[in-house]
mmCIF file of C-alpha atoms in Angstrom:
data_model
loop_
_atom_site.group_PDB
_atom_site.id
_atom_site.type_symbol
_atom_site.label_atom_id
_atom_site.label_comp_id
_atom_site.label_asym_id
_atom_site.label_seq_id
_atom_site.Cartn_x
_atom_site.Cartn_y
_atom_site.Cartn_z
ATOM 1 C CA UNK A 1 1.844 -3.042 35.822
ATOM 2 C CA UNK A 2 0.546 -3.147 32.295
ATOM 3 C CA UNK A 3 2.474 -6.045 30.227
ATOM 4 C CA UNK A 4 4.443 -4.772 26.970
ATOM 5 C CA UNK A 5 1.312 -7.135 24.984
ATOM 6 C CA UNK A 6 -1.027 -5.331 26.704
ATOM 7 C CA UNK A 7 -0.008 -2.060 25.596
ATOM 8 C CA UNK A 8 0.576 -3.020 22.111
ATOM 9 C CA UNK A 9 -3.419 -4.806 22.613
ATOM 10 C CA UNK A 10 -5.086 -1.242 23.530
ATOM 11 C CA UNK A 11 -3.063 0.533 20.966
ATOM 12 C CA UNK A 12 -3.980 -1.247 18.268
ATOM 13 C CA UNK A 13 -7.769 -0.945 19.249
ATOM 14 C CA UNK A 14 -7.467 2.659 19.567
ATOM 15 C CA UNK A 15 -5.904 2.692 15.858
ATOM 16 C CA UNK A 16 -9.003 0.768 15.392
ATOM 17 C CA UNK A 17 -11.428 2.688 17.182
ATOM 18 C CA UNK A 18 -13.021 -0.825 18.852
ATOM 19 C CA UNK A 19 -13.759 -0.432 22.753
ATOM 20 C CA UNK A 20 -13.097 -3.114 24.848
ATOM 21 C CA UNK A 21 -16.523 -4.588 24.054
ATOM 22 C CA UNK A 22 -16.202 -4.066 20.556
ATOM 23 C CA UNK A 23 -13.072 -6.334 20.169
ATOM 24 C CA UNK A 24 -14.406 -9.144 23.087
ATOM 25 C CA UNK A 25 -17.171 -9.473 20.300
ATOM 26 C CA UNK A 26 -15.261 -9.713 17.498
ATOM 27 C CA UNK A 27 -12.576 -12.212 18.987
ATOM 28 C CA UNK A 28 -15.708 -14.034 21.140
ATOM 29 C CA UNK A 29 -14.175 -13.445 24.311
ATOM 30 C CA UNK A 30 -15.271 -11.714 27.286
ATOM 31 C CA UNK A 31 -14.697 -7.607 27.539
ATOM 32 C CA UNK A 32 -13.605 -8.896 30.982
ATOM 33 C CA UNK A 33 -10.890 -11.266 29.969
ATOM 34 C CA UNK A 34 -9.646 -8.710 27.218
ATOM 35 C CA UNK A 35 -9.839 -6.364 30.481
ATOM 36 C CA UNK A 36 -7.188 -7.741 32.416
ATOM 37 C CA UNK A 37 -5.303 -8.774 29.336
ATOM 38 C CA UNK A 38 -5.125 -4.822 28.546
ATOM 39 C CA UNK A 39 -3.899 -4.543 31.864
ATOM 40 C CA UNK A 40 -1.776 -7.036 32.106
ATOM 41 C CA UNK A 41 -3.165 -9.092 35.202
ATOM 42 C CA UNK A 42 -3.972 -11.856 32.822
ATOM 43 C CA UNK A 43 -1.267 -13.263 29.998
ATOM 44 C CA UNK A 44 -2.485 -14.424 26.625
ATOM 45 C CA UNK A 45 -2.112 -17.993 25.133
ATOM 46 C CA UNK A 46 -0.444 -18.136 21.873
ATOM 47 C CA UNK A 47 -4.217 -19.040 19.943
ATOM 48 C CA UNK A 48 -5.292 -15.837 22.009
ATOM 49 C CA UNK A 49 -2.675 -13.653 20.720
ATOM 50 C CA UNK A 50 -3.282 -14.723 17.295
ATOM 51 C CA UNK A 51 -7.205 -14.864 17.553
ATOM 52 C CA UNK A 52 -6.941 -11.096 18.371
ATOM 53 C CA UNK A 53 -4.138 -10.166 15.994
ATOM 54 C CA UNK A 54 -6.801 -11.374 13.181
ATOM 55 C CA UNK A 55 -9.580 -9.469 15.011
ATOM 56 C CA UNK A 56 -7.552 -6.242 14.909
ATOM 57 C CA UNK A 57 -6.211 -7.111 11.358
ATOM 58 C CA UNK A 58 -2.832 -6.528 12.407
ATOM 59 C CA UNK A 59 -0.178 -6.334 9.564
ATOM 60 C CA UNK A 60 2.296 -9.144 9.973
ATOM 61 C CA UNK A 61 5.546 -7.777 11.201
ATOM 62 C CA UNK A 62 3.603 -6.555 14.334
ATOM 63 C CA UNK A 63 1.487 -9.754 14.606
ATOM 64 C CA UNK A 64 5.001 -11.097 14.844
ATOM 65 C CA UNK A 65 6.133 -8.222 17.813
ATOM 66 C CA UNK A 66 2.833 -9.020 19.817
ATOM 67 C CA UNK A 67 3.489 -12.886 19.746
ATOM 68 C CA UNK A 68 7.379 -11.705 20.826
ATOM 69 C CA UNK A 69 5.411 -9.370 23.311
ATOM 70 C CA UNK A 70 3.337 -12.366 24.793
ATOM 71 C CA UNK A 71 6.422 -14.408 24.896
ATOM 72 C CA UNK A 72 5.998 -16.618 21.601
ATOM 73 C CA UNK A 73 7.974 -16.923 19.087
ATOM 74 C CA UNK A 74 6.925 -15.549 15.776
ATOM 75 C CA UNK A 75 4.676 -16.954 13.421
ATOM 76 C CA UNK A 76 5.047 -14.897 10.062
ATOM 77 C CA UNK A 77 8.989 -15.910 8.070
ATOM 78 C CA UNK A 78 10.435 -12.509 7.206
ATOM 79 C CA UNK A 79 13.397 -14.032 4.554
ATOM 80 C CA UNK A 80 15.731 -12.686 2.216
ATOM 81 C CA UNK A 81 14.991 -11.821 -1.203
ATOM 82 C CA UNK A 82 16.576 -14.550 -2.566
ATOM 83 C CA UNK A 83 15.177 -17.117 -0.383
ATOM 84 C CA UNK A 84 14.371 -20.003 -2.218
ATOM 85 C CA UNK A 85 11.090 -20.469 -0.960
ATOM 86 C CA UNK A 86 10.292 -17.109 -2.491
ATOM 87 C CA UNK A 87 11.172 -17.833 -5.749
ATOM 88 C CA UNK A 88 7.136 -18.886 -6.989
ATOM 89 C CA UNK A 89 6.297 -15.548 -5.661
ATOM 90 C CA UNK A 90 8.987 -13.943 -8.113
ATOM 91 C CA UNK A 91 8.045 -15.881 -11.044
ATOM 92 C CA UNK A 92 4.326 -15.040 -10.638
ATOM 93 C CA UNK A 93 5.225 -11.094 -10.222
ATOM 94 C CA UNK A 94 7.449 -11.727 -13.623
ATOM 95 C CA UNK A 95 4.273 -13.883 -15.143
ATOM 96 C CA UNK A 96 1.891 -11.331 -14.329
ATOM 97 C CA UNK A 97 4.212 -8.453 -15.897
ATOM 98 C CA UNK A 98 5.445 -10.085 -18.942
ATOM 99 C CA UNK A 99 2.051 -11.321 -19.837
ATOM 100 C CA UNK A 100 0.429 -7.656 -19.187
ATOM 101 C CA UNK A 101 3.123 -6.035 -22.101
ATOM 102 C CA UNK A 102 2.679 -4.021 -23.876
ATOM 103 C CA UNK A 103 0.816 -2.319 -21.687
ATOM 104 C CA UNK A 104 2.728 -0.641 -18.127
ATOM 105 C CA UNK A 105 3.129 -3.209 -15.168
ATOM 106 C CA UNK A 106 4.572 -2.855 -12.224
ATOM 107 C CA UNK A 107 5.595 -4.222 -8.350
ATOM 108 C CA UNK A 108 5.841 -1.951 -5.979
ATOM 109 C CA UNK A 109 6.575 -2.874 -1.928
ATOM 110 C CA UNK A 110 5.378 -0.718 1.001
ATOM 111 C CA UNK A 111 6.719 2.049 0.603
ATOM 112 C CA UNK A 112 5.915 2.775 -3.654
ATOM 113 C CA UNK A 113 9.362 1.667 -4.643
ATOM 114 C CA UNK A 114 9.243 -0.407 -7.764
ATOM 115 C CA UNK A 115 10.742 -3.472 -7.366
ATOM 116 C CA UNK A 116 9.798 -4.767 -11.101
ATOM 117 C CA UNK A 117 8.636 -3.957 -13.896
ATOM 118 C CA UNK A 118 7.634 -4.592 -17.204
ATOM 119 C CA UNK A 119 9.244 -2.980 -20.986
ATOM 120 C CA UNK A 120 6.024 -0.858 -21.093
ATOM 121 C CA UNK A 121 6.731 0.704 -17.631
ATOM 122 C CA UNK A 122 10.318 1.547 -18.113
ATOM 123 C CA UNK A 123 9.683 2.976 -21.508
ATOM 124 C CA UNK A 124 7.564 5.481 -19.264
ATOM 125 C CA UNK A 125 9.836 5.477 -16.157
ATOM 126 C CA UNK A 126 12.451 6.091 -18.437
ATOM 127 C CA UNK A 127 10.758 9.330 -19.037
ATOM 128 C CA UNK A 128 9.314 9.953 -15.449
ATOM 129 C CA UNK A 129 12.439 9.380 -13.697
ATOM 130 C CA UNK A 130 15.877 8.414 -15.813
ATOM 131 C CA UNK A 131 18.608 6.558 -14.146
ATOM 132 C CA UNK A 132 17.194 7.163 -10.553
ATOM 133 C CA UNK A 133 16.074 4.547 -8.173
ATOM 134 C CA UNK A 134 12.065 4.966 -8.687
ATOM 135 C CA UNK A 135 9.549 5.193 -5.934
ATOM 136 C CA UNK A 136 6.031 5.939 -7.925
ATOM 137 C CA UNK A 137 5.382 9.032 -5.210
ATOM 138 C CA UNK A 138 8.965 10.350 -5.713
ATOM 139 C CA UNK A 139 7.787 10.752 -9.320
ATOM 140 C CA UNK A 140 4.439 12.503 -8.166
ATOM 141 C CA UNK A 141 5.993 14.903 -6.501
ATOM 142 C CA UNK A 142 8.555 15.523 -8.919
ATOM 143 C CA UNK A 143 6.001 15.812 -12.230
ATOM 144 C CA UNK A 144 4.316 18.681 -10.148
ATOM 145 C CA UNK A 145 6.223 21.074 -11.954
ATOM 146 C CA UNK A 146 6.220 18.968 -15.119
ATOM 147 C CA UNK A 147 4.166 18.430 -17.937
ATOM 148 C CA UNK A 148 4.068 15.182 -17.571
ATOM 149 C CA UNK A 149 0.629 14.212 -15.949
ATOM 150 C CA UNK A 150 -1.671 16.271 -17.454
ATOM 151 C CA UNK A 151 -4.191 15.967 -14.582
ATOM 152 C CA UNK A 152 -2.045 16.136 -12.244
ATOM 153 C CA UNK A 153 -4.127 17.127 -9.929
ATOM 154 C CA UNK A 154 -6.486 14.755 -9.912
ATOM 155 C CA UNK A 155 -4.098 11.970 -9.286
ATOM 156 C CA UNK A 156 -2.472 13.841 -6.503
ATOM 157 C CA UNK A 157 -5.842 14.139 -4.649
ATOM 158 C CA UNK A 158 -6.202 10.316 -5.176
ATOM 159 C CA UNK A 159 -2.604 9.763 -4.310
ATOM 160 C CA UNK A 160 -2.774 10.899 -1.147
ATOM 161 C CA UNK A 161 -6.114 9.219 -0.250
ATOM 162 C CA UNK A 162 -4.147 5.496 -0.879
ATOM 163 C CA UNK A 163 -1.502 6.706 1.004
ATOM 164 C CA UNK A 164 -3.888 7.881 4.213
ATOM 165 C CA UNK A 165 -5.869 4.401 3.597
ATOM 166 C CA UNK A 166 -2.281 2.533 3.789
ATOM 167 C CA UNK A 167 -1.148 4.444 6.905
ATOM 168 C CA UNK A 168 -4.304 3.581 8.511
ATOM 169 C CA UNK A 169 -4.491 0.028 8.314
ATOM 170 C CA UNK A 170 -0.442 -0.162 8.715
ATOM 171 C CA UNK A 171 -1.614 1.610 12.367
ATOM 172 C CA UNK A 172 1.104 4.151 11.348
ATOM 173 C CA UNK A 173 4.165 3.975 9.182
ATOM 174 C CA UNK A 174 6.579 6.864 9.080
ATOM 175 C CA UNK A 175 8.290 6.940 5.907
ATOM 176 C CA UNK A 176 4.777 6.550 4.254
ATOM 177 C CA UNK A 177 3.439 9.482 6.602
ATOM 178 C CA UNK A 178 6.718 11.411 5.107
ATOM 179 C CA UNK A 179 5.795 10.661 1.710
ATOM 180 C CA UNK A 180 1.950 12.098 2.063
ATOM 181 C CA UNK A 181 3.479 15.289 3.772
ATOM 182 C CA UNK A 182 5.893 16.145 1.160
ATOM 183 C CA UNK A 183 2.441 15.758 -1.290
ATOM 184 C CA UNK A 184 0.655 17.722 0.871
ATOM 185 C CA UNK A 185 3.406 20.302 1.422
ATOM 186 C CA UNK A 186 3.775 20.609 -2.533
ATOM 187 C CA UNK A 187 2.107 24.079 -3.521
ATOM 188 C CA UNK A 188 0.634 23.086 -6.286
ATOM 189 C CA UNK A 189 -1.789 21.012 -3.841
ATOM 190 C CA UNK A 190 -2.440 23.560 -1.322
ATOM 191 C CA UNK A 191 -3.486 25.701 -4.780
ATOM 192 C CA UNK A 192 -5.789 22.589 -5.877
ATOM 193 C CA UNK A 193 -9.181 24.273 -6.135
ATOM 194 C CA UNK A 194 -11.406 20.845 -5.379
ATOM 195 C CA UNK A 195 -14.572 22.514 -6.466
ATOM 196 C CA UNK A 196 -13.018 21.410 -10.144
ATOM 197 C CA UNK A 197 -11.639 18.074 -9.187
ATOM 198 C CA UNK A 198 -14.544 15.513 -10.201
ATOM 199 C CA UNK A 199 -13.511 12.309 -7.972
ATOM 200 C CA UNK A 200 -16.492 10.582 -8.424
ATOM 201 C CA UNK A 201 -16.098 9.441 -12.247
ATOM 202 C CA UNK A 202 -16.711 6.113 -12.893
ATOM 203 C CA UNK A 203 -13.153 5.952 -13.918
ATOM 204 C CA UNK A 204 -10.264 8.403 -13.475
ATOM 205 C CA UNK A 205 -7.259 7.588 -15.530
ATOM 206 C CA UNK A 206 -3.739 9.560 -15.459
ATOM 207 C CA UNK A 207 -3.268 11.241 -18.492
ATOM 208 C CA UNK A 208 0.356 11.273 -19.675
ATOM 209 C CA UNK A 209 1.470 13.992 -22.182
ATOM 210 C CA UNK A 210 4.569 13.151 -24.411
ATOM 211 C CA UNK A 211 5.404 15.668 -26.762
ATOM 212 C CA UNK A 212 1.896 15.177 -29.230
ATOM 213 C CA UNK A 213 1.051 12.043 -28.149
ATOM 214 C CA UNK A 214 -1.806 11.854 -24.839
ATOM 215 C CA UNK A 215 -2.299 8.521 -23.293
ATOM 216 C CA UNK A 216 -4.402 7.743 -21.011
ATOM 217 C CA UNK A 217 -4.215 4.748 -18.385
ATOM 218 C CA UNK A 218 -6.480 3.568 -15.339
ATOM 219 C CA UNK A 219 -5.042 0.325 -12.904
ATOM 220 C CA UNK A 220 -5.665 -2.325 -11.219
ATOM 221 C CA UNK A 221 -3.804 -3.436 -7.991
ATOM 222 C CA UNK A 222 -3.004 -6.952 -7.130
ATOM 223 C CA UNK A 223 -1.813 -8.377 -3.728
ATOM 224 C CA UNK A 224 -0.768 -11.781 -2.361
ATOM 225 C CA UNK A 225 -3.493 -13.940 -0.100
ATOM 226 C CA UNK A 226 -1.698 -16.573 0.439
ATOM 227 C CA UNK A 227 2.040 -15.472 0.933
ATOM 228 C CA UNK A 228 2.789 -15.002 4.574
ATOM 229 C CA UNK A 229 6.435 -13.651 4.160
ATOM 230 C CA UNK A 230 6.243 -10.156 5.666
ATOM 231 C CA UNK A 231 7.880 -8.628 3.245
ATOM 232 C CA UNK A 232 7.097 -10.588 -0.032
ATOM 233 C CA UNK A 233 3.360 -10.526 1.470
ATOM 234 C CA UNK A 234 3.496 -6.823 1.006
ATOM 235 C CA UNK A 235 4.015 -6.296 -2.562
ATOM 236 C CA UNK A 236 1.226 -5.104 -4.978
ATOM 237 C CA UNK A 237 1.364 -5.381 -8.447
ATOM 238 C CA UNK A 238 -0.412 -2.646 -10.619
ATOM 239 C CA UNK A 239 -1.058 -3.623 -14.187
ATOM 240 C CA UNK A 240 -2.396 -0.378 -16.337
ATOM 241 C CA UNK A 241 -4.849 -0.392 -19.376
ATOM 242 C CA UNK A 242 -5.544 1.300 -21.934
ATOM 243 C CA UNK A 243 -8.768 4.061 -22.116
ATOM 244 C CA UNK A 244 -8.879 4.904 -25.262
ATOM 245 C CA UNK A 245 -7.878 3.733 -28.620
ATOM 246 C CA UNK A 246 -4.583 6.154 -29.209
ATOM 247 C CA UNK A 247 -3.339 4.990 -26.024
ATOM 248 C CA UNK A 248 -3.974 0.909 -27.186
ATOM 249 C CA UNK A 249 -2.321 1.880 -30.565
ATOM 250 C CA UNK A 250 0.718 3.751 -29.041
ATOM 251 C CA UNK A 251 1.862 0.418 -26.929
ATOM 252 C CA UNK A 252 0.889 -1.680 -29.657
ATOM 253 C CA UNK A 253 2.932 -0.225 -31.911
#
């Protein structure tokens, strides 16, 4: 009878798309061994478990649920926000932020809630989303019948290529899945005549429209390599710059 590891073991390299030889190679073990392991006539050690968990790149949390699978306990700390052990990983987020102002910074976790941000992001989120808890997709999908982005589209399209990138090396996650349908439910999209989307710009900023005044914005994303809290490991931190000079002078001023 096929063990609860093995199960979780040829899942995961369906998601991905080894074969059995594939992943003996890349874990240098034998396609026989990861045979019966699959099967569940043999029973990983905990160095196997992990050894394969870094082969198939598995996300933390279900590193964690194959070591509970294979009868170990877990190796990744999932703590509480205010863990004190977290607390460099908050000051670096604020660091990073405060130092990137005036210019828009913010942390977002899995799921494109913002967990912090900088004065130059509210002042926009102010404008994007007032007085509601922000999630940045919420806000895509909300500025589709807004004149807020004014190319919209374009960020959509990319949008919802992040978000299919994230599912796929999450192996799956549904309220990320929910968030790309509702994009790709919107109208607007399923009007988006690609033939006039240029995606392959060196750059492709999102252009904000306030009244008379057009910025324009590109971002970088940042992630933890060394933070092994499941949770706290997850967070990215986008910083946005400026393209052009109105946009510098509007956030310097």
């Amino acid at each position: 009878m096929r063990s609860e590891f093995g199960s979780i073991l040829k899942e995961w390299r369906k998601v991905r798309r080894f074969s059995q030889l594939d992943l003996s190679l890349e874990a240098d073990m034998s396609a026989r061994h990861l045979s019966f392991l699959e099967s569940g006539r043999s029973n990983p050690s905990r160095a196997m478990v992990l050894r394969l968990s870094e082969a198939l790149q598995l996300p933390r949390p279900m590193a964690n649920q194959a070591l509970h699978a294979a009868g170990f306990a877990a190796t990744y700390p999932s703590l509480p926000e205010d863990a004190p052990e977290l607390a460099p990983v908050h000051q670096a987020i604020a660091t990073m932020l405060d130092h990137h102002d005036p210019y828009p910074g913010i942390a977002v976790d899995r799921h494109w809630n913002i967990v912090r941000s900088n004065k130059g992001a509210e002042m926009l989120l102010a404008l994007a989303s007032p007085g509601e808890t922000v999630n940045m997709m919420e806000i895509l999908i909300k500025s589709a019948e807004m004149s807020l982005i004014e190319n919209w589209d374009e960020v959509a399209m990319l949008s919802l290529t992040r978000l299919r990138t994230e599912i796929l090396e999450l192996g799956g996650d549904e309220k990320l899945s929910a968030l790309m349908q509702r994009v790709s439910d919107l109208d607007r999209v399923k009007n988006v005549d690609m033939g006039s989307i240029n995606l392959n710009q060196a750059v492709i900023p999102t252009i904000l429209r306030m009244g008379e005044t057009r910025l324009s914005l590109f971002s970088t994303i940042a992630q933890f390599g060394s933070v092994q809290d499941t949770q706290a490991g997850e967070t990215r931190i986008e910083l946005m710059f400026p393209m052009d000079d109105e946009t510098i002078q509007f956030f310097e001023r």
